[in-house]
Amino acid sequence: MWKPTLPSPTTCPLSPRPPPHRSHRHRRPGEASTAATPPASSSRRYLLKEFPELLNSKGCAKVLEVGCGNGSTVVPILRCSPSITVYACDCSEDTLEKANEIVCNTQGVDAKDRFHPFLLDVSRENFPGWLFCKCCQSSDGKVVDLSPDSSHLYVRGKNSISLKEDQCCVGGIDFITMIFTLSAIPFNTISATLERCVSVLKPGGLVLFRDYGVYDMTMLRFLPHQRVGFREYMRADGTYSYFFSLDTVRELFHAAGLLELELEYCCVRSVNRKNGKNMQRVWVHGKFKKPTSQ
């Protein structure tokens, strides 16, 4: 793998962090403007190849997409199996509206009763109880008879959460997808974010992870004054961008109680057809499992 020489810390003075009360927005690059967002149907083509567990899932699998953005990850998941249900959260109402529009209007995708977007800032808020209530967590995932918690419901109507009368929650999540999400929240909130995600994951469930790796070309384009921490930068629009090493990912996910199944760099070199420049991309790919017994 290529390793460009990075500026030393002495030549990259740290900019002061924003005050703790400042609201941060964790969007994927390109989602600040709807026009700049690529169609969901043309995105995430690698997803099912890299995470075949989604294709091979048995029964009515439940997927939680954390930081769903414009729905580009949701579309191929819904397409791959008619028995999969996707719950998708994001911290932006506008982004959720756009994701709902794209997913519901994509040809070949039946989103009715299978796509449930909801408003949540996972870096600050706990997941709603209707995903996996505490009673069901303590009963090894067996759904018990309690009143449902309807907090955090965002998109109502045909995509609203519908629980049976004897259900208190959906019974937990089989797969959590975190695709270019953790890099977009402040690094000091990642540990708590992972703990929240693990809390709604069924024992034996998987976390499917892909995000920016150290030495990715976008890391090298940031200016010194945009650096706000170790491998952490802030864009002009106030969004964060962190670049992971394998060791950092391993430590974070292990601390959250997850078992490592796969963890590696994905390095891709391509050429920009417009300007002829080489693009050197580095991503981190990982799969982690929640133990069946704690």
Tab-separated table of C-alpha atoms in Angstrom:
chain	number	residue	atom	x	y	z
A	1	MET	CA	0.000	0.000	0.000
A	2	TRP	CA	1.239	3.468	-0.805
A	3	LYS	CA	2.152	5.697	2.113
A	4	PRO	CA	2.496	9.349	1.146
A	5	THR	CA	4.534	11.543	3.437
A	6	LEU	CA	2.211	13.503	5.672
A	7	PRO	CA	3.022	16.925	7.069
A	8	SER	CA	4.460	16.687	10.559
A	9	PRO	CA	2.377	17.849	13.524
A	10	THR	CA	4.695	20.814	13.963
A	11	THR	CA	3.725	22.153	10.550
A	12	CYS	CA	0.020	21.474	11.058
A	13	PRO	CA	-1.088	23.450	14.106
A	14	LEU	CA	-4.305	22.234	15.626
A	15	SER	CA	-7.293	24.477	15.227
A	16	PRO	CA	-9.337	24.878	18.386
A	17	ARG	CA	-12.292	22.528	18.629
A	18	PRO	CA	-15.748	24.029	18.403
A	19	PRO	CA	-17.476	24.646	21.732
A	20	PRO	CA	-19.135	21.517	23.179
A	21	HIS	CA	-22.612	22.945	22.596
A	22	ARG	CA	-22.039	23.515	18.899
A	23	SER	CA	-24.252	21.339	16.774
A	24	HIS	CA	-22.352	19.117	14.364
A	25	ARG	CA	-23.786	17.607	11.225
A	26	HIS	CA	-22.509	14.245	10.066
A	27	ARG	CA	-23.308	13.948	6.398
A	28	ARG	CA	-21.509	11.970	3.811
A	29	PRO	CA	-19.513	14.069	1.370
A	30	GLY	CA	-21.721	15.284	-1.458
A	31	GLU	CA	-24.949	15.314	0.525
A	32	ALA	CA	-24.857	18.971	1.458
A	33	SER	CA	-26.572	19.589	-1.855
A	34	THR	CA	-29.210	17.330	-3.310
A	35	ALA	CA	-27.913	18.002	-6.798
A	36	ALA	CA	-24.477	16.720	-5.847
A	37	THR	CA	-25.811	13.435	-4.533
A	38	PRO	CA	-25.462	10.518	-6.977
A	39	PRO	CA	-28.523	8.388	-7.693
A	40	ALA	CA	-28.952	5.631	-5.138
A	41	SER	CA	-29.232	3.046	-7.892
A	42	SER	CA	-25.672	3.758	-9.068
A	43	SER	CA	-24.086	3.702	-5.606
A	44	ARG	CA	-22.787	1.019	-3.255
A	45	ARG	CA	-22.441	-1.576	-6.004
A	46	TYR	CA	-19.755	-3.319	-3.953
A	47	LEU	CA	-22.017	-3.754	-0.923
A	48	LEU	CA	-23.407	-7.241	-1.512
A	49	LYS	CA	-20.088	-8.515	-2.861
A	50	GLU	CA	-18.229	-7.357	0.237
A	51	PHE	CA	-21.016	-8.333	2.638
A	52	PRO	CA	-22.605	-11.513	1.199
A	53	GLU	CA	-24.154	-12.248	4.593
A	54	LEU	CA	-26.950	-9.898	3.579
A	55	LEU	CA	-27.718	-12.085	0.561
A	56	ASN	CA	-27.504	-15.302	2.536
A	57	SER	CA	-29.545	-14.165	5.520
A	58	LYS	CA	-32.223	-16.615	6.604
A	59	GLY	CA	-35.747	-15.733	7.612
A	60	CYS	CA	-36.985	-12.173	7.977
A	61	ALA	CA	-33.721	-10.385	8.675
A	62	LYS	CA	-33.735	-6.889	10.147
A	63	VAL	CA	-31.076	-4.391	9.070
A	64	LEU	CA	-30.273	-1.097	10.770
A	65	GLU	CA	-28.528	1.422	8.521
A	66	VAL	CA	-26.806	3.980	10.764
A	67	GLY	CA	-26.466	7.327	9.001
A	68	CYS	CA	-28.493	6.377	5.942
A	69	GLY	CA	-27.789	9.532	3.926
A	70	ASN	CA	-29.612	9.524	0.593
A	71	GLY	CA	-30.470	5.825	0.800
A	72	SER	CA	-27.693	4.563	-1.465
A	73	THR	CA	-26.957	1.683	0.908
A	74	VAL	CA	-30.609	0.873	1.546
A	75	VAL	CA	-31.547	0.278	-2.104
A	76	PRO	CA	-29.268	-2.728	-2.838
A	77	ILE	CA	-30.145	-4.284	0.519
A	78	LEU	CA	-33.883	-4.148	-0.176
A	79	ARG	CA	-33.289	-5.476	-3.682
A	80	CYS	CA	-31.254	-8.484	-2.572
A	81	SER	CA	-34.026	-10.197	-0.606
A	82	PRO	CA	-37.779	-9.617	-0.275
A	83	SER	CA	-37.666	-10.839	3.339
A	84	ILE	CA	-35.283	-8.122	4.587
A	85	THR	CA	-36.602	-5.109	6.490
A	86	VAL	CA	-34.434	-1.990	6.786
A	87	TYR	CA	-34.609	0.543	9.598
A	88	ALA	CA	-32.576	3.621	8.718
A	89	CYS	CA	-31.639	6.578	10.888
A	90	ASP	CA	-30.070	9.940	10.139
A	91	CYS	CA	-29.701	13.214	12.023
A	92	SER	CA	-31.075	15.341	9.171
A	93	GLU	CA	-34.794	15.629	8.392
A	94	ASP	CA	-34.078	16.860	4.864
A	95	THR	CA	-31.781	13.905	4.228
A	96	LEU	CA	-34.401	11.459	5.487
A	97	GLU	CA	-37.034	12.997	3.234
A	98	LYS	CA	-34.712	12.613	0.255
A	99	ALA	CA	-33.816	9.044	1.188
A	100	ASN	CA	-37.473	8.146	1.542
A	101	GLU	CA	-38.244	9.652	-1.857
A	102	ILE	CA	-35.358	7.866	-3.584
A	103	VAL	CA	-35.953	4.457	-2.017
A	104	CYS	CA	-39.720	4.463	-2.563
A	105	ASN	CA	-39.388	5.601	-6.181
A	106	THR	CA	-36.539	3.297	-7.217
A	107	GLN	CA	-37.622	0.766	-9.823
A	108	GLY	CA	-37.435	-2.825	-8.640
A	109	VAL	CA	-37.562	-1.960	-4.941
A	110	ASP	CA	-40.661	-2.793	-2.906
A	111	ALA	CA	-40.292	-0.524	0.118
A	112	LYS	CA	-43.793	-0.982	1.515
A	113	ASP	CA	-43.566	-2.246	5.112
A	114	ARG	CA	-39.841	-2.895	4.535
A	115	PHE	CA	-38.225	0.541	4.812
A	116	HIS	CA	-38.575	2.564	8.003
A	117	PRO	CA	-36.511	5.770	8.246
A	118	PHE	CA	-36.405	7.634	11.538
A	119	LEU	CA	-34.773	10.767	12.883
A	120	LEU	CA	-31.897	10.168	15.317
A	121	ASP	CA	-28.465	11.625	16.035
A	122	VAL	CA	-26.705	8.414	17.008
A	123	SER	CA	-23.687	10.292	18.336
A	124	ARG	CA	-25.874	11.903	21.008
A	125	GLU	CA	-29.074	9.910	21.430
A	126	ASN	CA	-29.990	6.364	22.385
A	127	PHE	CA	-31.969	4.237	19.976
A	128	PRO	CA	-35.732	4.090	20.600
A	129	GLY	CA	-37.078	1.211	22.632
A	130	TRP	CA	-39.178	-0.125	19.771
A	131	LEU	CA	-35.998	-1.447	18.113
A	132	PHE	CA	-34.932	-3.653	21.018
A	133	CYS	CA	-36.420	-2.879	24.420
A	134	LYS	CA	-34.578	-3.632	27.651
A	135	CYS	CA	-36.993	-6.403	28.612
A	136	CYS	CA	-36.347	-8.251	25.361
A	137	GLN	CA	-32.597	-7.707	25.677
A	138	SER	CA	-32.652	-9.339	29.106
A	139	SER	CA	-34.762	-12.241	27.807
A	140	ASP	CA	-32.226	-13.216	25.113
A	141	GLY	CA	-34.133	-11.511	22.337
A	142	LYS	CA	-37.511	-13.140	22.983
A	143	VAL	CA	-40.139	-10.451	22.448
A	144	VAL	CA	-42.288	-9.903	25.524
A	145	ASP	CA	-45.728	-8.370	25.925
A	146	LEU	CA	-45.308	-4.661	26.663
A	147	SER	CA	-46.614	-1.392	25.291
A	148	PRO	CA	-44.647	-0.188	22.234
A	149	ASP	CA	-42.451	2.898	22.397
A	150	SER	CA	-43.265	5.150	19.442
A	151	SER	CA	-40.613	7.777	20.190
A	152	HIS	CA	-38.312	8.847	17.373
A	153	LEU	CA	-40.739	7.803	14.639
A	154	TYR	CA	-40.167	10.144	11.725
A	155	VAL	CA	-41.666	8.980	8.451
A	156	ARG	CA	-45.260	8.004	9.054
A	157	GLY	CA	-47.945	6.658	6.758
A	158	LYS	CA	-46.848	3.762	4.587
A	159	ASN	CA	-43.379	3.613	6.183
A	160	SER	CA	-44.376	3.976	9.842
A	161	ILE	CA	-43.486	1.294	12.360
A	162	SER	CA	-46.357	-1.114	12.897
A	163	LEU	CA	-46.084	-3.441	15.894
A	164	LYS	CA	-48.488	-6.228	16.727
A	165	GLU	CA	-50.633	-5.828	19.818
A	166	ASP	CA	-48.508	-8.327	21.752
A	167	GLN	CA	-45.185	-6.737	20.720
A	168	CYS	CA	-43.176	-4.152	22.609
A	169	CYS	CA	-40.450	-3.874	19.946
A	170	VAL	CA	-39.255	-5.385	16.675
A	171	GLY	CA	-37.060	-7.825	18.598
A	172	GLY	CA	-33.601	-6.490	17.854
A	173	ILE	CA	-31.414	-6.131	14.779
A	174	ASP	CA	-29.618	-8.855	12.802
A	175	PHE	CA	-27.276	-6.597	10.806
A	176	ILE	CA	-26.023	-3.076	11.413
A	177	THR	CA	-24.462	-1.316	8.435
A	178	MET	CA	-22.123	1.589	9.100
A	179	ILE	CA	-20.984	2.821	5.691
A	180	PHE	CA	-18.893	6.028	5.839
A	181	THR	CA	-20.723	7.059	9.006
A	182	LEU	CA	-18.321	6.954	11.956
A	183	SER	CA	-15.757	9.123	10.183
A	184	ALA	CA	-18.335	11.915	10.008
A	185	ILE	CA	-18.945	12.276	13.741
A	186	PRO	CA	-16.538	13.701	16.348
A	187	PHE	CA	-13.977	11.060	17.262
A	188	ASN	CA	-14.618	11.446	20.983
A	189	THR	CA	-18.221	10.286	20.481
A	190	ILE	CA	-17.449	7.107	18.516
A	191	SER	CA	-17.084	4.777	21.516
A	192	ALA	CA	-20.472	5.774	22.925
A	193	THR	CA	-22.006	5.521	19.443
A	194	LEU	CA	-20.793	1.945	19.050
A	195	GLU	CA	-22.140	1.018	22.477
A	196	ARG	CA	-25.561	2.320	21.455
A	197	CYS	CA	-25.438	0.278	18.257
A	198	VAL	CA	-24.431	-2.896	20.085
A	199	SER	CA	-27.343	-2.412	22.502
A	200	VAL	CA	-29.916	-3.003	19.731
A	201	LEU	CA	-27.988	-5.802	17.995
A	202	LYS	CA	-29.139	-9.355	18.620
A	203	PRO	CA	-26.626	-11.821	20.077
A	204	GLY	CA	-24.837	-13.286	17.065
A	205	GLY	CA	-25.702	-10.236	14.951
A	206	LEU	CA	-23.159	-8.572	12.664
A	207	VAL	CA	-21.855	-5.040	12.256
A	208	LEU	CA	-20.796	-4.387	8.649
A	209	PHE	CA	-18.326	-1.517	8.468
A	210	ARG	CA	-16.648	0.512	5.740
A	211	ASP	CA	-15.073	3.926	6.151
A	212	TYR	CA	-12.161	6.146	5.192
A	213	GLY	CA	-8.667	4.852	5.909
A	214	VAL	CA	-5.464	6.679	6.725
A	215	TYR	CA	-3.663	8.090	3.640
A	216	ASP	CA	-6.857	8.259	1.598
A	217	MET	CA	-6.557	11.014	-1.001
A	218	THR	CA	-9.188	13.141	0.727
A	219	MET	CA	-7.060	13.192	3.881
A	220	LEU	CA	-4.126	14.643	1.987
A	221	ARG	CA	-6.247	17.424	0.505
A	222	PHE	CA	-7.145	19.020	3.817
A	223	LEU	CA	-5.336	22.227	4.719
A	224	PRO	CA	-3.395	22.564	7.990
A	225	HIS	CA	-5.956	24.874	9.575
A	226	GLN	CA	-8.703	22.266	9.015
A	227	ARG	CA	-7.015	19.765	11.305
A	228	VAL	CA	-8.836	19.532	14.632
A	229	GLY	CA	-7.315	16.334	16.026
A	230	PHE	CA	-5.201	13.296	15.252
A	231	ARG	CA	-6.310	12.269	11.736
A	232	GLU	CA	-9.456	14.342	12.291
A	233	TYR	CA	-10.449	17.302	10.126
A	234	MET	CA	-13.337	19.716	9.738
A	235	ARG	CA	-14.790	20.683	6.379
A	236	ALA	CA	-15.847	24.198	5.479
A	237	ASP	CA	-19.506	23.268	6.080
A	238	GLY	CA	-18.810	22.208	9.665
A	239	THR	CA	-18.900	18.441	9.088
A	240	TYR	CA	-16.193	16.165	10.457
A	241	SER	CA	-13.909	13.739	8.668
A	242	TYR	CA	-11.793	11.140	10.464
A	243	PHE	CA	-9.418	8.654	8.836
A	244	PHE	CA	-9.091	5.234	10.460
A	245	SER	CA	-6.194	2.862	10.904
A	246	LEU	CA	-6.838	-0.848	11.427
A	247	ASP	CA	-5.572	-0.643	14.998
A	248	THR	CA	-7.961	2.196	15.832
A	249	VAL	CA	-10.961	0.333	14.406
A	250	ARG	CA	-9.951	-2.851	16.202
A	251	GLU	CA	-9.633	-1.091	19.554
A	252	LEU	CA	-12.946	0.753	19.187
A	253	PHE	CA	-14.988	-2.282	18.190
A	254	HIS	CA	-13.353	-4.603	20.716
A	255	ALA	CA	-14.036	-2.076	23.480
A	256	ALA	CA	-17.710	-2.167	22.455
A	257	GLY	CA	-17.741	-5.929	23.057
A	258	LEU	CA	-17.643	-7.090	19.432
A	259	LEU	CA	-15.633	-9.958	17.964
A	260	GLU	CA	-13.502	-9.295	14.897
A	261	LEU	CA	-14.310	-11.452	11.859
A	262	GLU	CA	-12.662	-9.403	9.106
A	263	LEU	CA	-10.586	-6.224	9.146
A	264	GLU	CA	-8.442	-4.964	6.288
A	265	TYR	CA	-7.558	-2.015	4.088
A	266	CYS	CA	-9.144	-1.703	0.649
A	267	CYS	CA	-6.826	0.277	-1.638
A	268	VAL	CA	-8.060	1.399	-5.040
A	269	ARG	CA	-6.262	3.384	-7.716
A	270	SER	CA	-8.266	4.947	-10.508
A	271	VAL	CA	-7.993	7.794	-12.992
A	272	ASN	CA	-10.299	10.785	-13.136
A	273	ARG	CA	-11.534	10.826	-16.731
A	274	LYS	CA	-12.107	14.571	-16.713
A	275	ASN	CA	-8.677	15.740	-15.598
A	276	GLY	CA	-6.567	12.603	-16.011
A	277	LYS	CA	-5.386	12.700	-12.392
A	278	ASN	CA	-4.709	9.551	-10.414
A	279	MET	CA	-7.023	8.944	-7.469
A	280	GLN	CA	-5.680	6.847	-4.621
A	281	ARG	CA	-8.422	5.703	-2.281
A	282	VAL	CA	-7.993	3.889	1.007
A	283	TRP	CA	-10.940	2.438	2.875
A	284	VAL	CA	-11.204	0.222	5.924
A	285	HIS	CA	-13.403	-2.858	5.599
A	286	GLY	CA	-14.584	-4.725	8.661
A	287	LYS	CA	-17.051	-7.301	9.946
A	288	PHE	CA	-17.733	-7.712	13.637
A	289	LYS	CA	-20.000	-10.044	15.584
A	290	LYS	CA	-21.854	-9.645	18.851
A	291	PRO	CA	-21.098	-12.648	21.073
A	292	THR	CA	-23.982	-15.047	21.621
A	293	SER	CA	-23.226	-15.058	25.339
A	294	GLN	CA	-21.813	-12.164	27.354
